XYZ file of C-alpha atoms in Angstrom:
335
model
C 18.484 -30.605 -14.928
C 15.794 -28.900 -17.361
C 13.211 -31.394 -16.352
C 14.089 -30.798 -12.616
C 13.591 -27.310 -12.900
C 10.355 -27.281 -14.754
C 8.997 -30.018 -11.876
C 10.024 -27.489 -9.621
C 7.901 -24.582 -11.313
C 4.909 -26.757 -11.710
C 4.713 -27.843 -7.875
C 5.235 -24.426 -7.231
C 8.528 -24.844 -5.117
C 11.610 -22.284 -5.093
C 14.200 -23.146 -7.012
C 16.739 -21.219 -5.208
C 16.280 -22.016 -1.726
C 18.874 -19.432 -0.358
C 17.169 -16.753 -2.536
C 13.562 -17.667 -0.812
C 15.196 -17.435 2.546
C 16.631 -14.080 1.852
C 13.320 -13.021 0.880
C 11.904 -14.512 4.005
C 14.523 -12.882 6.207
C 13.270 -9.588 4.641
C 9.697 -10.118 4.954
C 10.441 -10.774 8.843
C 12.333 -7.720 9.302
C 9.604 -5.648 7.956
C 7.339 -7.247 10.058
C 9.010 -6.703 13.335
C 9.932 -3.037 12.209
C 6.272 -2.567 10.700
C 3.930 -3.886 13.258
C 4.862 -1.739 16.506
C 5.166 1.460 14.244
C 1.660 1.021 12.754
C 0.446 -0.375 15.885
C 1.337 2.998 17.635
C -0.167 5.173 14.844
C -3.223 3.203 15.212
C -3.044 3.529 18.970
C -3.090 7.675 18.284
C -5.872 7.369 15.755
C -8.254 5.843 18.290
C -7.177 7.058 21.772
C -5.802 10.498 20.881
C -7.070 11.976 17.704
C -10.618 9.810 17.728
C -10.483 9.899 14.466
C -14.136 9.727 14.014
C -14.849 12.912 15.483
C -12.097 14.811 13.081
C -13.000 17.379 10.751
C -9.742 16.325 8.752
C -8.371 13.578 6.834
C -7.902 10.946 9.919
C -10.483 9.037 8.565
C -8.657 8.041 5.480
C -5.519 7.661 7.207
C -6.890 5.595 10.186
C -7.967 3.301 7.083
C -4.749 3.241 5.265
C -2.646 1.945 8.717
C -5.321 -0.398 9.330
C -5.149 -1.822 5.651
C -1.095 -1.928 6.612
C -1.636 -3.910 9.955
C -3.927 -6.484 8.090
C -1.607 -6.952 5.351
C 1.357 -7.323 7.832
C -0.397 -10.450 9.432
C 0.100 -12.309 6.241
C 3.970 -11.763 6.371
C 4.854 -14.342 9.112
C 2.833 -17.069 6.908
C 4.451 -16.084 3.664
C 7.827 -15.694 4.807
C 7.303 -19.488 6.420
C 6.488 -20.820 3.301
C 9.682 -19.489 1.593
C 11.869 -20.616 4.573
C 10.389 -24.135 3.923
C 11.009 -24.055 -0.273
C 7.329 -23.197 -1.320
C 6.113 -20.469 -3.323
C 2.779 -20.650 -1.697
C 1.200 -22.665 1.225
C 0.513 -26.120 0.157
C -2.948 -25.740 1.874
C -5.928 -24.612 -0.444
C -7.782 -22.887 1.648
C -4.258 -21.075 3.772
C -3.120 -20.369 -0.062
C -6.906 -18.940 -1.122
C -6.922 -16.990 2.263
C -3.809 -15.236 2.057
C -4.271 -14.226 -1.444
C -7.583 -12.689 -0.553
C -5.881 -10.944 2.444
C -2.983 -9.894 0.017
C -5.481 -8.448 -2.546
C -8.134 -6.734 -0.552
C -5.418 -4.911 1.641
C -3.063 -3.945 -0.622
C -5.667 -2.648 -2.785
C -7.260 -0.899 0.319
C -3.628 0.499 1.195
C -3.575 1.851 -2.478
C -7.018 3.231 -2.819
C -6.638 5.456 0.601
C -3.282 6.885 -0.513
C -4.937 7.791 -3.794
C -8.012 9.192 -2.118
C -6.034 11.386 0.410
C -3.836 12.644 -2.775
C -7.193 13.406 -4.639
C -8.589 15.266 -1.345
C -5.384 17.234 -1.275
C -5.345 17.950 -4.590
C -9.244 19.964 -4.314
C -7.857 21.519 -1.248
C -4.867 23.175 -2.928
C -5.834 23.682 -6.707
C -9.888 24.148 -6.342
C -10.016 25.505 -2.910
C -13.450 27.071 -3.223
C -15.241 24.093 -5.482
C -17.544 21.902 -3.400
C -16.972 18.394 -4.400
C -18.644 14.692 -3.109
C -15.148 13.741 -1.339
C -14.860 16.959 0.689
C -18.717 16.535 1.640
C -18.193 12.718 2.708
C -14.581 12.562 3.968
C -15.866 14.006 7.698
C -18.109 10.498 7.721
C -17.098 6.750 7.349
C -19.331 6.234 4.712
C -16.763 6.835 1.947
C -14.364 4.584 3.440
C -17.011 1.520 4.079
C -17.780 2.152 0.272
C -14.016 1.847 -0.625
C -13.794 -1.601 1.421
C -16.979 -2.602 -0.373
C -16.117 -1.982 -3.714
C -12.552 -3.605 -3.146
C -14.250 -6.765 -2.116
C -15.449 -8.291 -5.629
C -12.068 -7.108 -7.014
C -10.660 -10.173 -4.610
C -13.246 -12.666 -6.566
C -10.825 -13.711 -9.015
C -8.258 -14.535 -6.571
C -10.570 -17.262 -4.745
C -12.325 -18.901 -8.089
C -9.483 -21.066 -8.639
C -5.919 -21.300 -6.552
C -3.416 -19.090 -7.762
C -0.788 -21.510 -9.192
C 2.215 -19.388 -8.345
C 1.389 -16.938 -10.795
C 1.499 -19.036 -13.386
C -1.612 -17.178 -15.288
C -1.968 -17.886 -18.979
C 0.500 -20.923 -18.718
C 0.080 -23.048 -21.775
C -1.185 -26.389 -20.379
C -3.236 -29.374 -22.057
C -6.101 -28.508 -19.654
C -6.572 -24.977 -21.143
C -10.307 -24.002 -21.163
C -12.244 -20.786 -21.853
C -13.074 -20.508 -17.906
C -9.431 -20.460 -16.910
C -8.415 -18.146 -19.690
C -11.205 -16.018 -18.129
C -10.285 -15.940 -14.452
C -6.757 -15.532 -15.390
C -7.341 -12.332 -17.450
C -9.405 -11.210 -14.572
C -6.701 -11.665 -12.216
C -4.431 -9.517 -14.088
C -6.970 -6.949 -15.016
C -7.299 -6.743 -11.325
C -3.597 -6.557 -10.489
C -2.643 -4.249 -12.775
C -5.616 -1.589 -12.552
C -5.492 -1.471 -9.093
C -1.818 -0.054 -9.560
C -1.536 1.571 -12.932
C -4.782 3.673 -13.021
C -4.049 5.526 -9.056
C -0.462 5.954 -10.335
C -1.939 8.047 -13.308
C -4.433 9.863 -10.740
C -1.214 10.622 -8.429
C 0.934 11.802 -11.261
C -1.839 14.277 -12.678
C -2.410 15.393 -9.225
C 1.229 15.930 -8.263
C 1.927 17.669 -11.681
C -1.253 19.961 -10.766
C -0.332 20.742 -7.199
C 2.941 21.907 -8.234
C 2.211 24.099 -10.825
C -0.120 25.797 -8.381
C 2.883 26.516 -6.222
C 4.681 27.576 -8.937
C 1.964 30.217 -10.051
C 1.179 31.108 -6.457
C 3.028 34.607 -5.637
C 1.219 35.804 -2.426
C -0.440 34.167 0.350
C 0.207 31.298 2.142
C 2.909 28.926 0.387
C 3.462 26.869 3.350
C 0.144 24.808 2.775
C 1.494 24.365 -0.539
C 4.413 22.894 0.237
C 2.903 20.755 2.375
C 0.808 19.447 -0.213
C 3.451 19.161 -2.514
C 5.552 16.980 -0.019
C 2.327 14.751 0.485
C 1.887 14.282 -2.764
C 5.716 13.264 -3.567
C 5.719 11.096 -0.246
C 2.874 9.067 -1.797
C 4.786 9.160 -5.532
C 7.657 7.862 -3.504
C 5.618 5.059 -2.016
C 4.333 3.914 -5.531
C 7.634 4.227 -7.144
C 9.607 1.992 -4.732
C 6.992 -0.483 -3.544
C 4.288 -1.138 -6.385
C 5.922 0.180 -9.914
C 8.681 -2.511 -9.864
C 6.602 -5.637 -9.099
C 3.981 -4.717 -11.934
C 6.784 -4.195 -14.392
C 8.166 -7.769 -13.229
C 4.233 -9.151 -13.374
C 4.605 -8.305 -17.011
C 7.847 -9.749 -18.131
C 6.579 -12.890 -16.114
C 3.299 -12.802 -18.214
C 5.057 -12.505 -21.365
C 7.485 -15.507 -20.574
C 4.136 -17.276 -20.011
C 2.179 -16.501 -23.158
C 5.481 -16.836 -25.199
C 6.027 -20.036 -23.414
C 9.497 -19.473 -23.215
C 11.819 -22.050 -21.696
C 11.488 -23.261 -17.810
C 14.752 -21.265 -16.907
C 13.555 -17.910 -18.307
C 9.975 -18.471 -16.543
C 11.534 -19.535 -13.231
C 14.119 -16.312 -13.388
C 10.897 -14.166 -13.928
C 9.022 -15.748 -11.283
C 12.112 -15.569 -8.913
C 12.235 -11.838 -9.894
C 8.454 -11.235 -9.350
C 8.473 -12.619 -6.043
C 11.122 -10.734 -5.048
C 9.722 -7.486 -5.992
C 6.693 -8.209 -4.162
C 8.478 -8.461 -0.955
C 9.921 -4.954 -1.873
C 6.397 -3.987 -2.052
C 5.313 -4.921 1.360
C 7.760 -2.012 2.619
C 4.998 0.435 2.142
C 3.877 -0.629 5.499
C 7.117 1.184 6.530
C 6.787 4.035 4.493
C 3.077 5.086 4.639
C 3.917 6.612 7.825
C 5.927 9.311 6.190
C 2.611 9.862 4.393
C 0.849 10.606 7.625
C 3.339 13.049 8.728
C 3.099 14.996 5.249
C -0.728 14.951 5.518
C -1.551 16.073 8.990
C 0.232 19.265 9.913
C -0.480 17.957 13.814
C 0.455 14.066 13.525
C 4.280 14.535 13.840
C 4.084 16.690 16.911
C 1.362 14.436 18.553
C 3.466 11.410 17.958
C 6.606 12.736 19.312
C 5.022 13.821 22.345
C 3.747 10.588 23.064
C 6.288 8.282 22.191
C 9.380 10.290 21.837
C 8.775 13.252 24.254
C 12.949 13.604 24.861
C 12.966 14.578 20.999
C 10.416 17.437 21.690
C 12.717 20.483 22.643
C 10.010 23.323 23.071
C 7.092 23.530 24.720
C 4.652 20.584 25.010
C 1.863 20.382 22.301
C -1.314 20.107 24.011
C -3.938 18.237 21.470
C -7.908 18.599 21.264
C -8.920 15.165 20.432
C -12.717 16.583 19.410
C -11.189 19.078 16.700
C -7.800 17.563 15.825
C -5.839 20.775 16.457
C -2.692 21.512 18.571
C -2.104 24.446 20.741
C 0.678 26.103 22.068
C 1.167 27.873 25.157
C 1.198 31.806 24.555
C 4.873 32.201 25.388
C 5.722 29.668 22.442
C 3.286 30.289 19.406
C 5.716 29.531 16.767
C 6.677 26.349 18.223
C 8.780 23.872 15.470
C 6.849 20.716 17.410
C 3.975 20.895 14.541
C 4.827 20.491 10.976
C-alpha cells in the first residue's frame, strides 16, 4: 500500500479521487458564479465608467477584475484534471501554460489589491503629501509597469515542469540547478503573499488609528477607508494565508523527507486550500464597493434596478461622479 501511494505521488496522481472530484466541483461552482459577476463588472468599467478617463482608482480596479477573469479561465482546465485523477495536466505545455497564468494573475490580483490599499492609506493618513502613486494612478503607466514586473516572477515556473509541488523533494538526480529553480519558485510564492500582507497590516493599523484620532471633519471618508482595507484583509486572510501556511507545511515534509503518507496528506491539504484561494474572484467585488463611492449605485442601477428604491443615479463617465435629482440630495443609492 505504501509503494502504491508513493507511486501515485511521483506520477502526480490523486490518491483520493473522491476528494479531488469535490475540489473540482468547488472550482466549477466558483467559475459559474464568478464569471458573470466579473464580466458584468468589466462591462461597467469599460462602457459606463470609461476607466481610462477617470480621476480615481478605477484604473487599478479595472486591472484587478481583468486579473480575476484571466485566472477564472484556468479553473475549468484545473477542474478537468482533478476529475481525471490528475493533480496537473500530463501535457507539459498545458501544465506550464497553466502555471504561468496562475502565477501571473494571482500575483496581479494581489498586487492591485495592495496598490489600492496603499493609495487609500496616503489619501487618508497623508492627504496633503505628494507621492508618486498619486501622480501615476490617473494614467495606465503604473498598471503596465506592475504587469511587466510580474512577468519575470513567472520564469521559475517555466524553467522546469512544476512536479506537483515536489519542491526540494529528495531524489537520486538532485542537482544544483534543480535546487536553485525550486528555491526561486518558493521565494516567488511566499514573497507575493507575505510582503503584501505586511503592507496591508501596516496600512490598516494606521488608517484605523487615524479614524480614532479624528474628532472633527468628515469621518465618513475615514470609515469607508477602514471598510476598504478591512475587506482586502479579509480576502487575504480567507484566500491566501491558508494556502501559504499549507505550502510551508508541505515544504517541511519534503525537506525532512517524511513518510509518503505525511507528504500525501500535506499535498492534498495544499491542493484544497489552493482551490479556496480562487474564492478571491468572488470576494474582490466587495473591494470595488468599498473603494468606489459610486460603484455600488452604478452596479445596482444597471443590473438590479428594482433594488434601487430612491431616485435613479445619473452617472458622468468622464468624471466618475454620480449626480442626483435636486429632490433627493441624500439618496442612499451611493455608498
